[in-house]
PDB file of C-alpha atoms and ligand atoms in Angstrom:
ATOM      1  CA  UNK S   1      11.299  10.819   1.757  1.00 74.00           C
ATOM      2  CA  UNK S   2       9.346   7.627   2.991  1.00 87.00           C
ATOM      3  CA  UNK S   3       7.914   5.870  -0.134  1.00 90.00           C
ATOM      4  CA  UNK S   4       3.664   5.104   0.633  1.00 95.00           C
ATOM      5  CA  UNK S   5       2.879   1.916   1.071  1.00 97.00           C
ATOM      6  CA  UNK S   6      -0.318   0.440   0.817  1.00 97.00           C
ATOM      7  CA  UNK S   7      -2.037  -2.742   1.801  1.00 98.00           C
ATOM      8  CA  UNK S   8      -5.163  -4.092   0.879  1.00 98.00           C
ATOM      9  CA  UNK S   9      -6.234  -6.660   4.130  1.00 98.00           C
ATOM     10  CA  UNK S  10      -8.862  -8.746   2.406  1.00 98.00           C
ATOM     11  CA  UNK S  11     -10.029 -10.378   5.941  1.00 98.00           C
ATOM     12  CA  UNK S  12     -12.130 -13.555   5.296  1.00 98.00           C
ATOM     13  CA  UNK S  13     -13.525 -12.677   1.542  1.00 98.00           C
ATOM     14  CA  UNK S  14     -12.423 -14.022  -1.420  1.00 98.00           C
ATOM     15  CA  UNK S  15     -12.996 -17.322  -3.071  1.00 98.00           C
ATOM     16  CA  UNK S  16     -10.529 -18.959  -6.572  1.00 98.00           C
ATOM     17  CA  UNK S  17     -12.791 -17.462  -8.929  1.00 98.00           C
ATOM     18  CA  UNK S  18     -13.371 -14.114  -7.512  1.00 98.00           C
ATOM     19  CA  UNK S  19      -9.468 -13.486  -6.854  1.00 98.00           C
ATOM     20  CA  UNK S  20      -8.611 -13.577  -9.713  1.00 98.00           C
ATOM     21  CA  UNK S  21     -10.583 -11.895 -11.370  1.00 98.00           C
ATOM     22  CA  UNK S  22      -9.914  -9.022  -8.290  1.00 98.00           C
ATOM     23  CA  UNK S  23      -6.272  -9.425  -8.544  1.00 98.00           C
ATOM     24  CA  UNK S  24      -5.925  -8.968 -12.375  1.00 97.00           C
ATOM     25  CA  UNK S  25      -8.050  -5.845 -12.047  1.00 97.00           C
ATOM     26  CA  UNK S  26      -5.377  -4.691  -9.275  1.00 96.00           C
ATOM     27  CA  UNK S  27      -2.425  -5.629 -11.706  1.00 95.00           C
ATOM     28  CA  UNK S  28      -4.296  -3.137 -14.206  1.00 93.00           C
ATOM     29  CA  UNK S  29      -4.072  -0.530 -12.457  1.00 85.00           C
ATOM     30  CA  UNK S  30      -0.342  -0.838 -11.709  1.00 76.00           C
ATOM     31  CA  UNK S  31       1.355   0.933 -14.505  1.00 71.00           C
ATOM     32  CA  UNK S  32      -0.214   4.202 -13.859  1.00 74.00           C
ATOM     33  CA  UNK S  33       0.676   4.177 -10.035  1.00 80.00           C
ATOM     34  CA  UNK S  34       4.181   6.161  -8.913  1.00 78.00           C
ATOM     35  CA  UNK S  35       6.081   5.886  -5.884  1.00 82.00           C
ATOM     36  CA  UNK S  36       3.500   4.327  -4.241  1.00 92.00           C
ATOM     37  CA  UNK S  37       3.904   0.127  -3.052  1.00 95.00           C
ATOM     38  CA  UNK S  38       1.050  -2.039  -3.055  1.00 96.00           C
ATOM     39  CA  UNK S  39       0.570  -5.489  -0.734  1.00 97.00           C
ATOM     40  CA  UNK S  40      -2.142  -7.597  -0.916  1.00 98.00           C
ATOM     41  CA  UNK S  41      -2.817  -9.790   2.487  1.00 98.00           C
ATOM     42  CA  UNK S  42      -4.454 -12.924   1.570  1.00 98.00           C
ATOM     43  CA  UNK S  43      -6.234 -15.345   3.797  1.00 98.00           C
ATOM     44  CA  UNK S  44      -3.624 -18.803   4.112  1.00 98.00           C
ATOM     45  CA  UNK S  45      -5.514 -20.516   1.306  1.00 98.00           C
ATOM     46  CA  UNK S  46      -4.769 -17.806  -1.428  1.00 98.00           C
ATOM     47  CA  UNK S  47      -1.269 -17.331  -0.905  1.00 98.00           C
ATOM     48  CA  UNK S  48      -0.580 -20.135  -3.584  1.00 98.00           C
ATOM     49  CA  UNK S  49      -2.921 -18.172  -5.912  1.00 98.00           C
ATOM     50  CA  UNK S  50      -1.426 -14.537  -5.071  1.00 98.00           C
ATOM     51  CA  UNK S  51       2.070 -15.941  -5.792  1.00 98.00           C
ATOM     52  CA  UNK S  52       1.116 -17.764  -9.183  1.00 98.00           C
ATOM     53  CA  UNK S  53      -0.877 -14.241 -10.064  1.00 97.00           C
ATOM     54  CA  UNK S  54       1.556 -11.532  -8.437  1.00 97.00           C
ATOM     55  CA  UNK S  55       5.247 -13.190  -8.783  1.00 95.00           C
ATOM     56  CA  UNK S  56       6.297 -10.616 -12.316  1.00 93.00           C
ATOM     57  CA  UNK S  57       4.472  -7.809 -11.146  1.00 93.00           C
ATOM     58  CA  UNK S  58       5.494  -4.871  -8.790  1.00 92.00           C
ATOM     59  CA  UNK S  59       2.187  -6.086  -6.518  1.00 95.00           C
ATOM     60  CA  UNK S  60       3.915  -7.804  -2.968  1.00 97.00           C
ATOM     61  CA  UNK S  61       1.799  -9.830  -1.318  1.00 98.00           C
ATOM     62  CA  UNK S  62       1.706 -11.424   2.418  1.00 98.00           C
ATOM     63  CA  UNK S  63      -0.703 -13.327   5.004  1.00 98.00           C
ATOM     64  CA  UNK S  64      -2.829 -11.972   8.099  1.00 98.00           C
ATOM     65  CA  UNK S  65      -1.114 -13.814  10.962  1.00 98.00           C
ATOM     66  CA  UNK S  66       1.572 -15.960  11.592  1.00 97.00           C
ATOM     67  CA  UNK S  67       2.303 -18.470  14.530  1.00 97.00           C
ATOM     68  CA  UNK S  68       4.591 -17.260  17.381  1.00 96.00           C
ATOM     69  CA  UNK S  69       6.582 -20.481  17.309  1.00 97.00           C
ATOM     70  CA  UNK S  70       8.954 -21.814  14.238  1.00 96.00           C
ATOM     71  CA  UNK S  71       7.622 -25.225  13.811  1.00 97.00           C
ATOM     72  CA  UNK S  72       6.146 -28.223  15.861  1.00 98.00           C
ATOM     73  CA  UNK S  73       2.756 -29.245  17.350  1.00 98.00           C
ATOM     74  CA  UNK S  74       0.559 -26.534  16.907  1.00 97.00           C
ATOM     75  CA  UNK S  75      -2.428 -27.872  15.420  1.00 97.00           C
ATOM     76  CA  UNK S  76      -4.206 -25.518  12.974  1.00 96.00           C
ATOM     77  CA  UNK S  77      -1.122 -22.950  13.096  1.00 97.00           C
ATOM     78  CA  UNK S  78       0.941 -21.695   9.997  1.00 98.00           C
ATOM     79  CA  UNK S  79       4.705 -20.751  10.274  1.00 98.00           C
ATOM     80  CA  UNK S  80       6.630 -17.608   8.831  1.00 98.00           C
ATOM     81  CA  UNK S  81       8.740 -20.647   6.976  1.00 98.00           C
ATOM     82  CA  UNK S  82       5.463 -21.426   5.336  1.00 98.00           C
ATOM     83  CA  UNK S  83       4.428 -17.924   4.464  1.00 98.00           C
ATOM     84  CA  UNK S  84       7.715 -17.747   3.059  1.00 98.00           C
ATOM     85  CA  UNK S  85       7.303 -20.718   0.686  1.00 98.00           C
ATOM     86  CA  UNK S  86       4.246 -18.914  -0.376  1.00 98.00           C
ATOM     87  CA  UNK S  87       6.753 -15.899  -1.437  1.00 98.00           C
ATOM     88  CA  UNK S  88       4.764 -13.991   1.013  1.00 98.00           C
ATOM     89  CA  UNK S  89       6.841 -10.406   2.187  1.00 98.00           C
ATOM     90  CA  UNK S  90       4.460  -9.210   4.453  1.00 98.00           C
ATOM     91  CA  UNK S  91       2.387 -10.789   7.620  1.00 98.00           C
ATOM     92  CA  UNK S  92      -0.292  -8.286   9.405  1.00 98.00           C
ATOM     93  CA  UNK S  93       0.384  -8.657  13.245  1.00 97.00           C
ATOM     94  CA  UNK S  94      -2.171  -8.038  16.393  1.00 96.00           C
ATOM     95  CA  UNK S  95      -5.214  -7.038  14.457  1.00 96.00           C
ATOM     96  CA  UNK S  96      -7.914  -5.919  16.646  1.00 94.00           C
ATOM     97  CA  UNK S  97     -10.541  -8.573  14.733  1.00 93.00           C
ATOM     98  CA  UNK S  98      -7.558 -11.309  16.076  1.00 90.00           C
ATOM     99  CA  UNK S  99      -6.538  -9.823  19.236  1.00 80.00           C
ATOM    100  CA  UNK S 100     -10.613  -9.315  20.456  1.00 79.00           C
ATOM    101  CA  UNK S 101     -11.743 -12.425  19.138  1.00 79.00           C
ATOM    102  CA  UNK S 102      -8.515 -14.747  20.187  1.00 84.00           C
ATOM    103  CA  UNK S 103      -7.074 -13.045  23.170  1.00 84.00           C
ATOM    104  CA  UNK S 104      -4.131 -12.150  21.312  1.00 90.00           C
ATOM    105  CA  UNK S 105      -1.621 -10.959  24.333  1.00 91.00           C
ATOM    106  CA  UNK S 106       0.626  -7.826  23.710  1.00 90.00           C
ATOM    107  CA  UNK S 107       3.373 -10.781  24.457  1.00 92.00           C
ATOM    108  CA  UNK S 108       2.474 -13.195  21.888  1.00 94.00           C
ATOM    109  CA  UNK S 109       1.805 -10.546  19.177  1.00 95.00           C
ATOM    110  CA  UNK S 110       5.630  -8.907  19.723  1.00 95.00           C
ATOM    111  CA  UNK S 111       6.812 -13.275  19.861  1.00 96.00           C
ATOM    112  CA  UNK S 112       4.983 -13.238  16.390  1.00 97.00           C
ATOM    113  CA  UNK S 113       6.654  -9.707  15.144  1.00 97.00           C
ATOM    114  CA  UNK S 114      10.024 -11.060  15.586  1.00 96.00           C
ATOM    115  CA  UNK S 115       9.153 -14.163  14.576  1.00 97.00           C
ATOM    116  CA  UNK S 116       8.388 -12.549  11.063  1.00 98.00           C
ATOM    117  CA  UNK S 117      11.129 -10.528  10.863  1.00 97.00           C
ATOM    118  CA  UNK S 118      13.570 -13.580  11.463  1.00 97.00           C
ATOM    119  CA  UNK S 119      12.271 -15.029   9.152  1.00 97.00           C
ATOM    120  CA  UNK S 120      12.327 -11.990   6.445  1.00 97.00           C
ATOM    121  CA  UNK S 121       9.346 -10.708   6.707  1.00 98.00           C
ATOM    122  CA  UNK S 122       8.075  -7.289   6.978  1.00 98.00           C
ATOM    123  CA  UNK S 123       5.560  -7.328   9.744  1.00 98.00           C
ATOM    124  CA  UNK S 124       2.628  -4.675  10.226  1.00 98.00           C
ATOM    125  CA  UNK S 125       1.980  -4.256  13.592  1.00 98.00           C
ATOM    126  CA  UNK S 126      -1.245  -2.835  14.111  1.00 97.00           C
ATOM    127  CA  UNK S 127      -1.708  -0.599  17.708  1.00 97.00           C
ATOM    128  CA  UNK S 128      -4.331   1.372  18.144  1.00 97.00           C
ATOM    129  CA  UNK S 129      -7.469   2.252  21.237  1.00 97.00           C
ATOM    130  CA  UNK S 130     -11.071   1.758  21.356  1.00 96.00           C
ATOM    131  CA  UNK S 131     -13.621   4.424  21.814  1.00 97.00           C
ATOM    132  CA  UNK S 132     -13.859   4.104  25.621  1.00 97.00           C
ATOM    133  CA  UNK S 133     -10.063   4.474  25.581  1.00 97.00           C
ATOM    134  CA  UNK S 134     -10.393   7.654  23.001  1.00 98.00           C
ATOM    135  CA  UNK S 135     -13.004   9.290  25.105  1.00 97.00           C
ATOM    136  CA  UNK S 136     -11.038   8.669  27.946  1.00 98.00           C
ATOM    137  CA  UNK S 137      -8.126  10.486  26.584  1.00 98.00           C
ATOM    138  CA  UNK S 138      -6.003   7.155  27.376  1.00 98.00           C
ATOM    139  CA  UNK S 139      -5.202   6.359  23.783  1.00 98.00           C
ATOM    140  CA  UNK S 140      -1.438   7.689  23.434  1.00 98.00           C
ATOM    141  CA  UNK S 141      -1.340   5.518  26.856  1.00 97.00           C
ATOM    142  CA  UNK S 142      -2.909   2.524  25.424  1.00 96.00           C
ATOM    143  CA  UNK S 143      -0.490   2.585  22.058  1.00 97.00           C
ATOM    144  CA  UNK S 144       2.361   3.487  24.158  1.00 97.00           C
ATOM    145  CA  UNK S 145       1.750   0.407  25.949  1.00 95.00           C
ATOM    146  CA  UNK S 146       1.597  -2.258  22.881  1.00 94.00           C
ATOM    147  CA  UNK S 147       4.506  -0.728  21.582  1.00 96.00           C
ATOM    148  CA  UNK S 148       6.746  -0.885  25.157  1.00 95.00           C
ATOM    149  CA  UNK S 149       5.916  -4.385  25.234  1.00 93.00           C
ATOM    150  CA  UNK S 150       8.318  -5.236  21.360  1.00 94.00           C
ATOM    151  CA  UNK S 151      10.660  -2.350  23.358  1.00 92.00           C
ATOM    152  CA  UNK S 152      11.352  -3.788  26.632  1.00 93.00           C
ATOM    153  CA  UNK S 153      11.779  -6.911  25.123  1.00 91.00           C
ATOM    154  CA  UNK S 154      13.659  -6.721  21.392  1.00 93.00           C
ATOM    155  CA  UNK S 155      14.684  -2.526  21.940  1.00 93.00           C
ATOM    156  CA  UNK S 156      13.439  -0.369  18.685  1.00 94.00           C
ATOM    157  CA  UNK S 157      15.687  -1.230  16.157  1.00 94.00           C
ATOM    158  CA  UNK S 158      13.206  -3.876  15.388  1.00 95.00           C
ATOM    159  CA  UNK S 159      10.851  -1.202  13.840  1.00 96.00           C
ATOM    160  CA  UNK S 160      13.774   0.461  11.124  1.00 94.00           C
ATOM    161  CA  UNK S 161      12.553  -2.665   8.910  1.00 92.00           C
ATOM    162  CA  UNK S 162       8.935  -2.860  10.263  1.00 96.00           C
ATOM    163  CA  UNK S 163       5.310  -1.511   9.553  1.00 98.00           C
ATOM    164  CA  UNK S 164       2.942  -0.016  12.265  1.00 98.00           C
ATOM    165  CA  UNK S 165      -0.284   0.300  11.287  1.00 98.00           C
ATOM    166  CA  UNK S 166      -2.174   2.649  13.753  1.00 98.00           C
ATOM    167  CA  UNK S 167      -5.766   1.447  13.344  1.00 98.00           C
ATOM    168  CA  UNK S 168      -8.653   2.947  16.402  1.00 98.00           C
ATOM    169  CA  UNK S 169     -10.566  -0.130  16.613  1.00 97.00           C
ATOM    170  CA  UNK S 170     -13.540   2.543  16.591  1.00 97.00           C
ATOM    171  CA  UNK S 171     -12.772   3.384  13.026  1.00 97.00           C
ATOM    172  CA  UNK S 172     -12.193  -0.357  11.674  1.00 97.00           C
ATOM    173  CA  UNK S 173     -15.521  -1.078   9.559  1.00 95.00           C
ATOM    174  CA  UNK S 174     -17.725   1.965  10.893  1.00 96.00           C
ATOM    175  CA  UNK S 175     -16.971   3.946   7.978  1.00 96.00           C
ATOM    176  CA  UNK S 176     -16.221   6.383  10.696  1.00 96.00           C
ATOM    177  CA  UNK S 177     -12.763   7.085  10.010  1.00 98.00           C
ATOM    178  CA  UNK S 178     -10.194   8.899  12.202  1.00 98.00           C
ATOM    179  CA  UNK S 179      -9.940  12.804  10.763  1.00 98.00           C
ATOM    180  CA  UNK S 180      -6.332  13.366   9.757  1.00 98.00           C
ATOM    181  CA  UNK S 181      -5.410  15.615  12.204  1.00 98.00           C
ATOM    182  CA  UNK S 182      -6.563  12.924  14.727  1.00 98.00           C
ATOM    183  CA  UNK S 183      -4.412  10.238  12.636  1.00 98.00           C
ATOM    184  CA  UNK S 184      -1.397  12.781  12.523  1.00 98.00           C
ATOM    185  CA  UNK S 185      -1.327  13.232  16.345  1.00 98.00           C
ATOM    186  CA  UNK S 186      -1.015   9.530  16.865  1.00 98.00           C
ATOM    187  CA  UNK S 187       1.614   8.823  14.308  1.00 98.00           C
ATOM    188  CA  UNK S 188       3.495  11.642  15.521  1.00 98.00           C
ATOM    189  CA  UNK S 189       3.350  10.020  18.832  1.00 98.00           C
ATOM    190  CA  UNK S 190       4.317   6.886  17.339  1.00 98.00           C
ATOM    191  CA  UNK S 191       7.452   7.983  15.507  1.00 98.00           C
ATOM    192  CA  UNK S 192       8.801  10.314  18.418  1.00 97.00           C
ATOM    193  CA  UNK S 193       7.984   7.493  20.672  1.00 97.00           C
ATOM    194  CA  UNK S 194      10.520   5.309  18.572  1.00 97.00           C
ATOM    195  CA  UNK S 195      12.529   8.288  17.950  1.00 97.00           C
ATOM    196  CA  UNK S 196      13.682   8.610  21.673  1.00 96.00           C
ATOM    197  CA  UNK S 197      15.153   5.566  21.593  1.00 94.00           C
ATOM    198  CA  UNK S 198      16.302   5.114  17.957  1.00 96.00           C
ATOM    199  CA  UNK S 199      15.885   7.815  15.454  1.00 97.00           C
ATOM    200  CA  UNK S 200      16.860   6.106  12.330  1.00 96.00           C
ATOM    201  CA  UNK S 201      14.436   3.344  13.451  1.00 96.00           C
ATOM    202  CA  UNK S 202      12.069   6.098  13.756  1.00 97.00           C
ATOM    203  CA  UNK S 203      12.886   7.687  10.205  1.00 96.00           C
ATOM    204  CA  UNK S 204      12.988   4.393   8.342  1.00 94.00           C
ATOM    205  CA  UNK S 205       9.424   3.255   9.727  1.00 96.00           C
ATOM    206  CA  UNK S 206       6.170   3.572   7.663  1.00 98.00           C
ATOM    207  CA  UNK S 207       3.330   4.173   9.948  1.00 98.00           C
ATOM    208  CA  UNK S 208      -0.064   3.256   8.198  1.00 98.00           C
ATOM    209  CA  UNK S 209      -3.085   4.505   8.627  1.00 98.00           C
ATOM    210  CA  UNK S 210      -6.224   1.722   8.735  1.00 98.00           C
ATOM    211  CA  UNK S 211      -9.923   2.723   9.807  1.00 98.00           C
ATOM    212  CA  UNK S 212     -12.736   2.814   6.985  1.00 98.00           C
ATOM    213  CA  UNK S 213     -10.062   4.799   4.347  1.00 98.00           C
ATOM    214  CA  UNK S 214     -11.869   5.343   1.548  1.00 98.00           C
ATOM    215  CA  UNK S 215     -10.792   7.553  -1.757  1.00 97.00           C
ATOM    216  CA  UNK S 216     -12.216  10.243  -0.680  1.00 97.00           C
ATOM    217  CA  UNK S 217     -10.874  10.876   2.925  1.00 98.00           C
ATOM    218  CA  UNK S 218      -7.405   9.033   1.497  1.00 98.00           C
ATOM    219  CA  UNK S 219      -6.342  12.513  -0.087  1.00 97.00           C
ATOM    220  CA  UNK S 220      -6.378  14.147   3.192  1.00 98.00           C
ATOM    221  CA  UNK S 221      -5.276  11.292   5.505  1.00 98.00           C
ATOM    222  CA  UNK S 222      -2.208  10.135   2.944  1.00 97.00           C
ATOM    223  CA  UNK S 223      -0.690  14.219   2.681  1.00 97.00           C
ATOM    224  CA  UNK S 224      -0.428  14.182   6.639  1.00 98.00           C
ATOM    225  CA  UNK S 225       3.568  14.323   7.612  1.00 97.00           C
ATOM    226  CA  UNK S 226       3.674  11.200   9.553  1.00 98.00           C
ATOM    227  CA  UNK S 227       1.412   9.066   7.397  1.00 98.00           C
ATOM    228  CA  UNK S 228       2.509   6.500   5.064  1.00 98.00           C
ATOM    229  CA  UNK S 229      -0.366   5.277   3.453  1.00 98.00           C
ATOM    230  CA  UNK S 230      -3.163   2.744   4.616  1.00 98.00           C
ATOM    231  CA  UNK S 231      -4.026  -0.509   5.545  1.00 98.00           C
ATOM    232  CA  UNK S 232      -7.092  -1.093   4.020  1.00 98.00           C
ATOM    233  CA  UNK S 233     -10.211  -3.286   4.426  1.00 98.00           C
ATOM    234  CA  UNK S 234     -13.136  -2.953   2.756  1.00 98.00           C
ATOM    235  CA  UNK S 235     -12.230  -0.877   0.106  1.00 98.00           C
ATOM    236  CA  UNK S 236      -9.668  -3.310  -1.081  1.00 98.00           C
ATOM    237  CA  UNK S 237     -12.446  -5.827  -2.174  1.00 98.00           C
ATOM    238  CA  UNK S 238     -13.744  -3.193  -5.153  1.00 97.00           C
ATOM    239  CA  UNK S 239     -10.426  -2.565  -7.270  1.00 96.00           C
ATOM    240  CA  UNK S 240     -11.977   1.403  -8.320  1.00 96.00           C
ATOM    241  CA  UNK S 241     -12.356   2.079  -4.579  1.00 96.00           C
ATOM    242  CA  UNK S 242      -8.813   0.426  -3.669  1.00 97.00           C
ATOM    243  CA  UNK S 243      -7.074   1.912  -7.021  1.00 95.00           C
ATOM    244  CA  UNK S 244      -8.742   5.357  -5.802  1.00 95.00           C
ATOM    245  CA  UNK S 245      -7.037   5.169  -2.710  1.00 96.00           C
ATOM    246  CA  UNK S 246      -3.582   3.707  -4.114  1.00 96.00           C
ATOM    247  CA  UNK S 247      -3.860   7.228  -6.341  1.00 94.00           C
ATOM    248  CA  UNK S 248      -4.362   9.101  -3.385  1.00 94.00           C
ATOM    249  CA  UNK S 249      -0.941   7.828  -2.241  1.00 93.00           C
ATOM    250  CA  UNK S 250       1.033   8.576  -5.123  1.00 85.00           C
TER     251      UNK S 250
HETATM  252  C1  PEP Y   1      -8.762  -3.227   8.530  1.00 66.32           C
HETATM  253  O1  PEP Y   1      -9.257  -4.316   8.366  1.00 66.32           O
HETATM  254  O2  PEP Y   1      -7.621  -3.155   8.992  1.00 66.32           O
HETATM  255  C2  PEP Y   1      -9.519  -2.028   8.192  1.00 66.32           C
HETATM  256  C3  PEP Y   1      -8.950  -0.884   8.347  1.00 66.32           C
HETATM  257  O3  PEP Y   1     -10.773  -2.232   7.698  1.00 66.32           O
HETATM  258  P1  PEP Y   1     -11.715  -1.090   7.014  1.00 66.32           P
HETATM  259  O4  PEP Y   1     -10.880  -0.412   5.983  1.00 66.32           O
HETATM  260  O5  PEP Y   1     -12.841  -1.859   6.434  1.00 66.32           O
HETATM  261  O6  PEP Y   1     -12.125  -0.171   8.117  1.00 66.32           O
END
């Protein structure tokens, strides 16, 4: 059985003072959690903080983006060599807030996924559809698509060590979340998708679930068959609602 996994994506919040006091309350809650991993994605500034806070406890912690390329003129950029110096394990990849706002290409986000992983480190991949797309009926199309493009080009082994997080970009902050049979379908999708081409890729994967979780509709989401936990947003900034959720997992 897939251990959960679940990973708190604190976007652009956060400050010294309120970390750490956010981050011990997350290390309190630790001992009481079973079978269930917890990542905390920092912005770049933090990572120094998370590592000096996190580094003895069971609490993994990792970045929100990486830069396609391994080093060189790319003003403003940060490399997976860097998040690894950091003792970051984790990098989120192609989240809708980047891939809207920055015209993140399906290309450069699967560059950046192997990138991480050559680098040893786990990368989330987040897929997922917008509403037009939903109410379309397009959205196993659209995933299907962001997916093919890390296929055609690196094959599906790539995913045995890898992360998706399916997140509908109509469910991200609208405390509208997905309903679990809704999530289900699309994970199955996802893992028989990876399945066809390599099944122990496709048995090995965790596929997340991210879209306004909350402790409440965690219980329901996280017992789905295909679910392994959540990526998490703002619920991860109140250490009850995030350690509500974590529960949910175990
Ligand atoms: C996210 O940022 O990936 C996310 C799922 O946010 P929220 O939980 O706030 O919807």
């Amino acid at each position: 059985m897939r251990h959960k996994l679940v990973v708190a994506n604190w976007k652009m919040h956060g400050n010294l003072v309120e970390n750490k006091r956010l981050l011990a309350e997350y290390c309190a809650m630790l001992p009481t959690l079973k079978n269930t991993d917890v990542v905390v994605c920092v912005p770049y500034p933090y990572l120094a903080q998370a590592q000096a806070i996190l580094q003895h406890t069971n609490i993994a912690w990792g970045a929100q983006n990486l830069s396609k390329d391994a080093v060189g003129a790319y003003t403003g950029e940060v490399s997976a060599t860097m998040l690894k110096d950091f003792g970051a394990s984790y990098v989120i990849i192609g989240h809708s807030e980047r891939a809207t706002a920055y015209c993140e290409s399906d290309e450069n986000i699967a560059t950046k996924f192997v990138q991480a992983q050559a680098h040893g480190l786990t990368p989330i991949l987040c897929v997922g559809e917008t509403l037009i797309e939903r109410e379309a009926g397009v959205m196993q199309m659209v995933v299907g698509k962001q997916l093919d493009t890390i296929f055609n080009t690196y094959g599906a082994a790539v995913f045995a060590n890898a992360v998706v997080s399916y997140e509908p970009i109509w469910a991200i902050g609208t405390g509208l979340a997905a309903s679990p049979e809704q999530a289900q379908s699309m994970h199955e999708f996802i893992r028989s998708k990876v399945a066809t081409l390599d099944k122990a890729a496709a048995t090995n994967m965790k596929i997340l679930y991210g879209g306004s979780v909350n402790p409440q509709n965690a219980v329901q989401l996280f017992v789905m068959q295909d679910i392994d936990g959540g990526l998490i947003g703002k619920c991860s900034l109140n250490a009850k609602e995030f350690e509500g959720i974590c529960r949910a997992a175990c």
